[in-house]
PDB file of C-alpha atoms in Angstrom:
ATOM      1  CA  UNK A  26      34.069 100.090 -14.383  1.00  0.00           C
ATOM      2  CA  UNK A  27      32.818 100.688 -10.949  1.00  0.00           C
ATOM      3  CA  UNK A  28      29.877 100.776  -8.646  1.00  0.00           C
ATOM      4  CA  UNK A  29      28.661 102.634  -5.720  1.00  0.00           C
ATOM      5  CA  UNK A  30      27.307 102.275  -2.445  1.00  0.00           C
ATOM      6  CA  UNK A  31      25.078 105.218  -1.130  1.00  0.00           C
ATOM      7  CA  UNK A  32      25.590 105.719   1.754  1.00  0.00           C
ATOM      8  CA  UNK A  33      28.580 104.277   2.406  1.00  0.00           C
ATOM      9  CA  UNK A  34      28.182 101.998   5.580  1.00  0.00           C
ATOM     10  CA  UNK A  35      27.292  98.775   6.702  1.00  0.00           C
ATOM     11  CA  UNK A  36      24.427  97.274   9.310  1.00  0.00           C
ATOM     12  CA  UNK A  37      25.394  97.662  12.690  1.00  0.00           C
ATOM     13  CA  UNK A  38      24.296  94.246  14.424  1.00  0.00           C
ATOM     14  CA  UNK A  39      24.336  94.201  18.733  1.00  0.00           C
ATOM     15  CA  UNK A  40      24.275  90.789  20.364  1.00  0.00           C
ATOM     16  CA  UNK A  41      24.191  90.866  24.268  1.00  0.00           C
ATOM     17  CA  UNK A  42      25.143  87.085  25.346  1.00  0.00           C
ATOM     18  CA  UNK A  43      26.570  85.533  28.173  1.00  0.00           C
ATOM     19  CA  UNK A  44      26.741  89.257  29.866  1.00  0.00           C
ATOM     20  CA  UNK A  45      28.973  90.505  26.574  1.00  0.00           C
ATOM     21  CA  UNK A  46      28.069  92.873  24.014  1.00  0.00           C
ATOM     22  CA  UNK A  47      29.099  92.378  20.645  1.00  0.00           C
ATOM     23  CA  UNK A  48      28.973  94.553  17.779  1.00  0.00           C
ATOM     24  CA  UNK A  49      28.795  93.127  14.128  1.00  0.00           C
ATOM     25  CA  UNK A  50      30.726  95.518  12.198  1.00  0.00           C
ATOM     26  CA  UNK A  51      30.625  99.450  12.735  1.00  0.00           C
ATOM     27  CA  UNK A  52      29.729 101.022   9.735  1.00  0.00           C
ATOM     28  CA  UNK A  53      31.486 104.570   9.185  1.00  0.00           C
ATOM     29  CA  UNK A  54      32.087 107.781  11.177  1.00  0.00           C
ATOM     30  CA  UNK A  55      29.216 109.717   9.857  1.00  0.00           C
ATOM     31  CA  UNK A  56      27.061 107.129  11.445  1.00  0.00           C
ATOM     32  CA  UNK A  57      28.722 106.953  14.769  1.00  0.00           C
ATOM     33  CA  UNK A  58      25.959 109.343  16.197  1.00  0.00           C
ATOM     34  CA  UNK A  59      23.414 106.826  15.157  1.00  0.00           C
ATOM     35  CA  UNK A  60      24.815 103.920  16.711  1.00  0.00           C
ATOM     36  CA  UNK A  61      25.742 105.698  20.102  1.00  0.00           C
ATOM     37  CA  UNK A  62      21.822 106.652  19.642  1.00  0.00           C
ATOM     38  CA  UNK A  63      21.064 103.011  19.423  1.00  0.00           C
ATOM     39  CA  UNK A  64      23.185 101.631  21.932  1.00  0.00           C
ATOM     40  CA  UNK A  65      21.327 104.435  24.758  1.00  0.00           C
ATOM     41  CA  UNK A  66      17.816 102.234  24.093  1.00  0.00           C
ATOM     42  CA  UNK A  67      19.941  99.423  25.200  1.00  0.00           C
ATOM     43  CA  UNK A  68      21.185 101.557  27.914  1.00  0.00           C
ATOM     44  CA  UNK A  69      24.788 100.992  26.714  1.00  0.00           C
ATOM     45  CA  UNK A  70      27.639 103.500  25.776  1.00  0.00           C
ATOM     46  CA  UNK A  71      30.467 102.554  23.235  1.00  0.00           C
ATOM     47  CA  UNK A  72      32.195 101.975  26.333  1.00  0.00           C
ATOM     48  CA  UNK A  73      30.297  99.162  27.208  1.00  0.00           C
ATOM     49  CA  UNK A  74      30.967  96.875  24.065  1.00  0.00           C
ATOM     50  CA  UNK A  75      33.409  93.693  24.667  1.00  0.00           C
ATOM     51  CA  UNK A  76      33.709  92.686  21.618  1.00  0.00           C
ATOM     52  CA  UNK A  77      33.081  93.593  17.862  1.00  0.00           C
ATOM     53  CA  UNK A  78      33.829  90.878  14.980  1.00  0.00           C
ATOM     54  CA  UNK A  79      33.714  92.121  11.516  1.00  0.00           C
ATOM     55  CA  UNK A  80      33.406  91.008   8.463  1.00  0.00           C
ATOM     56  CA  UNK A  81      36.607  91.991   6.608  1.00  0.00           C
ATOM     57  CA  UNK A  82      38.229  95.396   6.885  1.00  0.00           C
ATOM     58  CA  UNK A  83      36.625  97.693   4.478  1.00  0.00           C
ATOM     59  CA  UNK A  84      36.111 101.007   5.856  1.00  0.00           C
ATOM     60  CA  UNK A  85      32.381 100.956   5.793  1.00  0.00           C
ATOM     61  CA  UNK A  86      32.043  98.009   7.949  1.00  0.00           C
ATOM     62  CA  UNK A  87      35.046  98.622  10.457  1.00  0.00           C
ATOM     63  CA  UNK A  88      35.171 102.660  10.295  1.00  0.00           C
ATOM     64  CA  UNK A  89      34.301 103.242  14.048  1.00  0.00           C
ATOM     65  CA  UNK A  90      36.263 100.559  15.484  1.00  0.00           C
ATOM     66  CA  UNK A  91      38.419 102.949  17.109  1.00  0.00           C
ATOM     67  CA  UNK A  92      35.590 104.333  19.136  1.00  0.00           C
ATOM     68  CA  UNK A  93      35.054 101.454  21.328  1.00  0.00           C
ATOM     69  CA  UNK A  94      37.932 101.697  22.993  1.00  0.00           C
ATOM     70  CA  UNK A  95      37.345  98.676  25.832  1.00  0.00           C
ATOM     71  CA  UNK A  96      36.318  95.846  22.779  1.00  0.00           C
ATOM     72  CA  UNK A  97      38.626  93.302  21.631  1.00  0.00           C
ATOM     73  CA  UNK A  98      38.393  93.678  17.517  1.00  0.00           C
ATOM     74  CA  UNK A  99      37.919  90.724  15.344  1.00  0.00           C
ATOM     75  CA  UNK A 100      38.614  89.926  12.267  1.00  0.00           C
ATOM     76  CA  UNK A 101      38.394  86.551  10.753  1.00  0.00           C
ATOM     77  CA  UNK A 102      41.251  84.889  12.280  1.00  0.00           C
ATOM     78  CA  UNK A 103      42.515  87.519  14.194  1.00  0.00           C
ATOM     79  CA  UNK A 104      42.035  90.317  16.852  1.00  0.00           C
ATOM     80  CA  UNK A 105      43.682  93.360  18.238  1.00  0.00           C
ATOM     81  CA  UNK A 106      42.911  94.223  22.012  1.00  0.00           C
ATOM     82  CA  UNK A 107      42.953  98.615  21.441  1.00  0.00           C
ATOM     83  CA  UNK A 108      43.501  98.170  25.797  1.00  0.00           C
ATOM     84  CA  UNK A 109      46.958  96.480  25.198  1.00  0.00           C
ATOM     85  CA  UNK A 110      47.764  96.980  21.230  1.00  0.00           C
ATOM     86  CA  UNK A 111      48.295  93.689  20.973  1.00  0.00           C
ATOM     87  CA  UNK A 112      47.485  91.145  17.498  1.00  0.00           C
ATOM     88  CA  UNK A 113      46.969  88.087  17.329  1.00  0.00           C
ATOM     89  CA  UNK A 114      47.006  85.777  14.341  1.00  0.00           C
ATOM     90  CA  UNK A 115      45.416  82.005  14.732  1.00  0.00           C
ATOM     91  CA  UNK A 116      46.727  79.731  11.979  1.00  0.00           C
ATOM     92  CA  UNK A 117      44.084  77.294  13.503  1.00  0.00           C
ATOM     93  CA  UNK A 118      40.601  78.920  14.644  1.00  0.00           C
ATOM     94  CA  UNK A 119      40.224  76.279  16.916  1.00  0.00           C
ATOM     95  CA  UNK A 120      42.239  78.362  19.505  1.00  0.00           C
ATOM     96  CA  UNK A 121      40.564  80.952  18.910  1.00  0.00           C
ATOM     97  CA  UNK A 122      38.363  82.369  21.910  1.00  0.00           C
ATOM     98  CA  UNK A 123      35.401  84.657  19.718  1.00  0.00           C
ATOM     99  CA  UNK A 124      33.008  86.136  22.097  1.00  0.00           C
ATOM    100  CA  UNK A 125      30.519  83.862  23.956  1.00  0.00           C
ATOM    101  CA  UNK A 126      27.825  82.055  21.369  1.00  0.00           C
ATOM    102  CA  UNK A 127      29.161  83.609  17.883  1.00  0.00           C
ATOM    103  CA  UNK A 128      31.144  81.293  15.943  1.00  0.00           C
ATOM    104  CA  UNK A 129      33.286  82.653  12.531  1.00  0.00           C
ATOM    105  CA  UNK A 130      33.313  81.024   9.245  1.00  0.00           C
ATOM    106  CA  UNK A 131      35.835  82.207   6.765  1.00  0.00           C
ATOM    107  CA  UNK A 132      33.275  83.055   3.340  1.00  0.00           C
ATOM    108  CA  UNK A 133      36.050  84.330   0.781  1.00  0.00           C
ATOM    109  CA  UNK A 134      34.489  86.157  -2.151  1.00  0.00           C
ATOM    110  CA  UNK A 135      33.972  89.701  -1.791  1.00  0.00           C
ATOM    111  CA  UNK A 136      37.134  89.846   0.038  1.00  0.00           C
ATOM    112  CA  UNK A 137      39.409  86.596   0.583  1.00  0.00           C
ATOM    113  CA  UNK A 138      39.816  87.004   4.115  1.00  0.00           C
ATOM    114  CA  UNK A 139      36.011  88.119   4.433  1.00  0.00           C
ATOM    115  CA  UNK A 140      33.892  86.112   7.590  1.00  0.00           C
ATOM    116  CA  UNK A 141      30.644  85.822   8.524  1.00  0.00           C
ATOM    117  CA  UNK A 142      29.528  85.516  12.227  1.00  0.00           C
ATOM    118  CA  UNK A 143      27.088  82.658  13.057  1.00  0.00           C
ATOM    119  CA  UNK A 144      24.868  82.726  16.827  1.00  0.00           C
ATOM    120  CA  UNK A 145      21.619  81.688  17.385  1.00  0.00           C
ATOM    121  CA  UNK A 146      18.676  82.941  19.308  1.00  0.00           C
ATOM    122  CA  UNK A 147      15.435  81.111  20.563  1.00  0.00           C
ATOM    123  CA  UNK A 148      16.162  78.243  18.048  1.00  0.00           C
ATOM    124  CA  UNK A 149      16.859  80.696  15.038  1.00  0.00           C
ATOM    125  CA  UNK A 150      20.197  80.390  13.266  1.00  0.00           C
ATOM    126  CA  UNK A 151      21.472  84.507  12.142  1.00  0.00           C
ATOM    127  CA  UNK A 152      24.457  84.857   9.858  1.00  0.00           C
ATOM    128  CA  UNK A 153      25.619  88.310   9.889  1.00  0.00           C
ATOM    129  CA  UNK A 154      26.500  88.017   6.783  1.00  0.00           C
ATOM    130  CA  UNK A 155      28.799  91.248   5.646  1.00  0.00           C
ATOM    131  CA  UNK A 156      29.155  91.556   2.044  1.00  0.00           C
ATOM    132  CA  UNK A 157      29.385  88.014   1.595  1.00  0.00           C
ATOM    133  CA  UNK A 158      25.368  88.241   0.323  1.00  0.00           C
ATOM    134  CA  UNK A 159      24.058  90.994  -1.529  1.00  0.00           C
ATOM    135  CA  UNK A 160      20.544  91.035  -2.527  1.00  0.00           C
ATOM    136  CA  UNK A 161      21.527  92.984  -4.968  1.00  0.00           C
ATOM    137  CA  UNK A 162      24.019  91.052  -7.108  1.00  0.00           C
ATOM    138  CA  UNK A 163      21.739  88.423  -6.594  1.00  0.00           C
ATOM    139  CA  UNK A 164      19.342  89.834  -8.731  1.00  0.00           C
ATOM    140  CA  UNK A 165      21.513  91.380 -11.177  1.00  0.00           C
ATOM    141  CA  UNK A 166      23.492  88.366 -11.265  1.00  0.00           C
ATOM    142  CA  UNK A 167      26.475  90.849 -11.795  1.00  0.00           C
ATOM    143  CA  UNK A 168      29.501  90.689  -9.338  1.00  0.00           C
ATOM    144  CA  UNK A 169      32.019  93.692  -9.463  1.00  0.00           C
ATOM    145  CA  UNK A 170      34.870  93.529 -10.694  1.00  0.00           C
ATOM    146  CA  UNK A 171      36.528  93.886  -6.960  1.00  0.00           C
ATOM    147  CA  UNK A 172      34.977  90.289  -6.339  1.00  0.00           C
ATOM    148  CA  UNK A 173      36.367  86.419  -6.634  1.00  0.00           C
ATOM    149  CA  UNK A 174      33.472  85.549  -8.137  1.00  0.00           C
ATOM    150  CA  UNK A 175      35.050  82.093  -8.886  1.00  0.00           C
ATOM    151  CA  UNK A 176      34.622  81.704  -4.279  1.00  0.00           C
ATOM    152  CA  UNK A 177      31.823  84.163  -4.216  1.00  0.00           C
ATOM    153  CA  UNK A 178      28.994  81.962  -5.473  1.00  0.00           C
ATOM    154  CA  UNK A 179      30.075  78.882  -3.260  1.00  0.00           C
ATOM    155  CA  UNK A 180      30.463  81.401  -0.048  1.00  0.00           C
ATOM    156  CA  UNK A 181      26.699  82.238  -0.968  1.00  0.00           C
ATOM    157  CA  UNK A 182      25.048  78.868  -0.837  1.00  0.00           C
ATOM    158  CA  UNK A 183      26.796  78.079   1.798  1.00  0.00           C
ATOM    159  CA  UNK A 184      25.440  81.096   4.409  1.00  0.00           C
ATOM    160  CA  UNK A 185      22.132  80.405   2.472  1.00  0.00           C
ATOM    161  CA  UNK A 186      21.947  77.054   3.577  1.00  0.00           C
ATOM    162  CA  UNK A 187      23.325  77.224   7.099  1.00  0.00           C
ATOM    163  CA  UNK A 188      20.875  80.573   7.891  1.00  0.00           C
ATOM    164  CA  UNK A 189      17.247  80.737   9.157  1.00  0.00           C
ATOM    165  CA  UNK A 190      17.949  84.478   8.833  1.00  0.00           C
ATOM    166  CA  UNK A 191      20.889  86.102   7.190  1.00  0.00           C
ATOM    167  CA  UNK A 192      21.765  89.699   8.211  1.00  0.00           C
ATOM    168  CA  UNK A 193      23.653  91.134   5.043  1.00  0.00           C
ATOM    169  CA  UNK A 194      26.247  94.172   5.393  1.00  0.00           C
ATOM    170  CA  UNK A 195      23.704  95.875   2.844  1.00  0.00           C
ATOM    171  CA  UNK A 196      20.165  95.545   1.924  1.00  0.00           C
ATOM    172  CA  UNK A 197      17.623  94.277   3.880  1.00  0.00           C
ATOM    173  CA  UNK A 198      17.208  91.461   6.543  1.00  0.00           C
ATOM    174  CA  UNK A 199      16.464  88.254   4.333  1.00  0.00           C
ATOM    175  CA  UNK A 200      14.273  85.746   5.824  1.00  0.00           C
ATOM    176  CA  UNK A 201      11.103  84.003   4.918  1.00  0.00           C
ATOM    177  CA  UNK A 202      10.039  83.836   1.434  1.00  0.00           C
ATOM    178  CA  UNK A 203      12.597  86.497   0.132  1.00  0.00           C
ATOM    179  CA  UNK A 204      15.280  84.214   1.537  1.00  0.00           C
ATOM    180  CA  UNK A 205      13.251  81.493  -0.326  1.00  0.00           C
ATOM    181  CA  UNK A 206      13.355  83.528  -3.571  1.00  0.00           C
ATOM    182  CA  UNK A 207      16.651  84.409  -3.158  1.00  0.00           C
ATOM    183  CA  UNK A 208      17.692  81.148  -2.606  1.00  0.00           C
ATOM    184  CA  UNK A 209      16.249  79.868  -5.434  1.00  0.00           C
ATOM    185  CA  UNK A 210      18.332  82.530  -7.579  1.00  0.00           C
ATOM    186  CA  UNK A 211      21.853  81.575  -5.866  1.00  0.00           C
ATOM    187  CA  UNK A 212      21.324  77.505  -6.497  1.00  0.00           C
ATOM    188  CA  UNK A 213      19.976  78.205 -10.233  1.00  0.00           C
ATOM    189  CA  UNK A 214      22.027  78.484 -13.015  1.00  0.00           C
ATOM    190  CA  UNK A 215      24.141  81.865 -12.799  1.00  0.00           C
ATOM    191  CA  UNK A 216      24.202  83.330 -16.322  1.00  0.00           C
ATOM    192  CA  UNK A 217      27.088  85.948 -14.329  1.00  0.00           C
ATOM    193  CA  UNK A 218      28.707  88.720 -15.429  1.00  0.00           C
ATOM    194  CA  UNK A 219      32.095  90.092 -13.791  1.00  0.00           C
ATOM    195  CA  UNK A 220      33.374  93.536 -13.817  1.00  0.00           C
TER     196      UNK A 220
END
């Protein structure tokens, strides 16, 4: 089996706090243009992003890392500084130093070292959520076959309960009563089917 994803990239989320910018994954190159078209409302070039934290490294959320040459990249537990060359693994996330107001949670499921990036804005609590929650599996109840679906589910309820707002790597924003409905789907009995 397989599935598709047309087109191929994720949401591009920008979070300017504490006089950083941070980029939520960075979808692919045929994109780019976009995003360097987004950043110019912001008045910002890819030269002015610190940091960018994704989600896991599938090339549709971490294609265009490469192009912001001055960010520190992170992934989970780890970054690479593209200035220096430098990685660096944390066995404990404690030490960790992620960019000013996000905080990571690891969400295995889609991916077993996938994350999701918590901040919070005007009292609102936004998960950018990566692949972690798709509306559309959701509904279908039907995880790929490229999933843990066994870590998947849990990973779920978990972002669905923590979030006011969850920002998914696909699909819509989910908030209000879709979140509700949603919600509602994830914490009922999964009648799921795998592969």
């Amino acid at each position: 089996g397989y599935y598709e994803i047309d087109p191929l990239t994720s949401s591009v989320t920008l979070i300017q706090n504490g006089g950083q910018n941070i980029l939520i994954d960075t979808g692919t190159p045929k994109f780019f243009p976009k995003i360097i078209e987004e950043l110019a409302k912001h008045n910002l070039t890819p030269e002015d992003i610190d940091y960018i934290c994704n989600t896991h490294f599938h090339l549709d959320h971490c294609g265009n890392d490469a192009f912001f040459k001055n960010a520190v990249v992170w992934i989970g537990r780890s970054n690479l500084d593209y200035k220096t060359g430098k990685a660096t693994i944390f066995q404990n996330t404690d030490l960790a130093k992620y960019p000013a107001g996000i905080k990571m949670i690891l969400t295995p499921g889609h991916t077993m070292d996938h994350a999701v990036y918590v901040y919070e804005e005007n009292g609102v609590k936004y998960v950018c959520a990566g692949d972690a929650v798709r509306e559309d599996i959701i509904r279908r109840q039907h995880v790929p076959p490229v999933h843990a679906p066994e870590k998947f589910v849990p990973s779920m309820k978990m972002i669905f309960e923590m979030a006011d707002v969850i920002i998914p790597g696909h699909g819509r924003v989910i908030e209000d009563d879709i979140k509700k409905e949603l919600y509602e789907l994830v914490c009922g009995e999964w009648k799921m089917t795998v592969g």
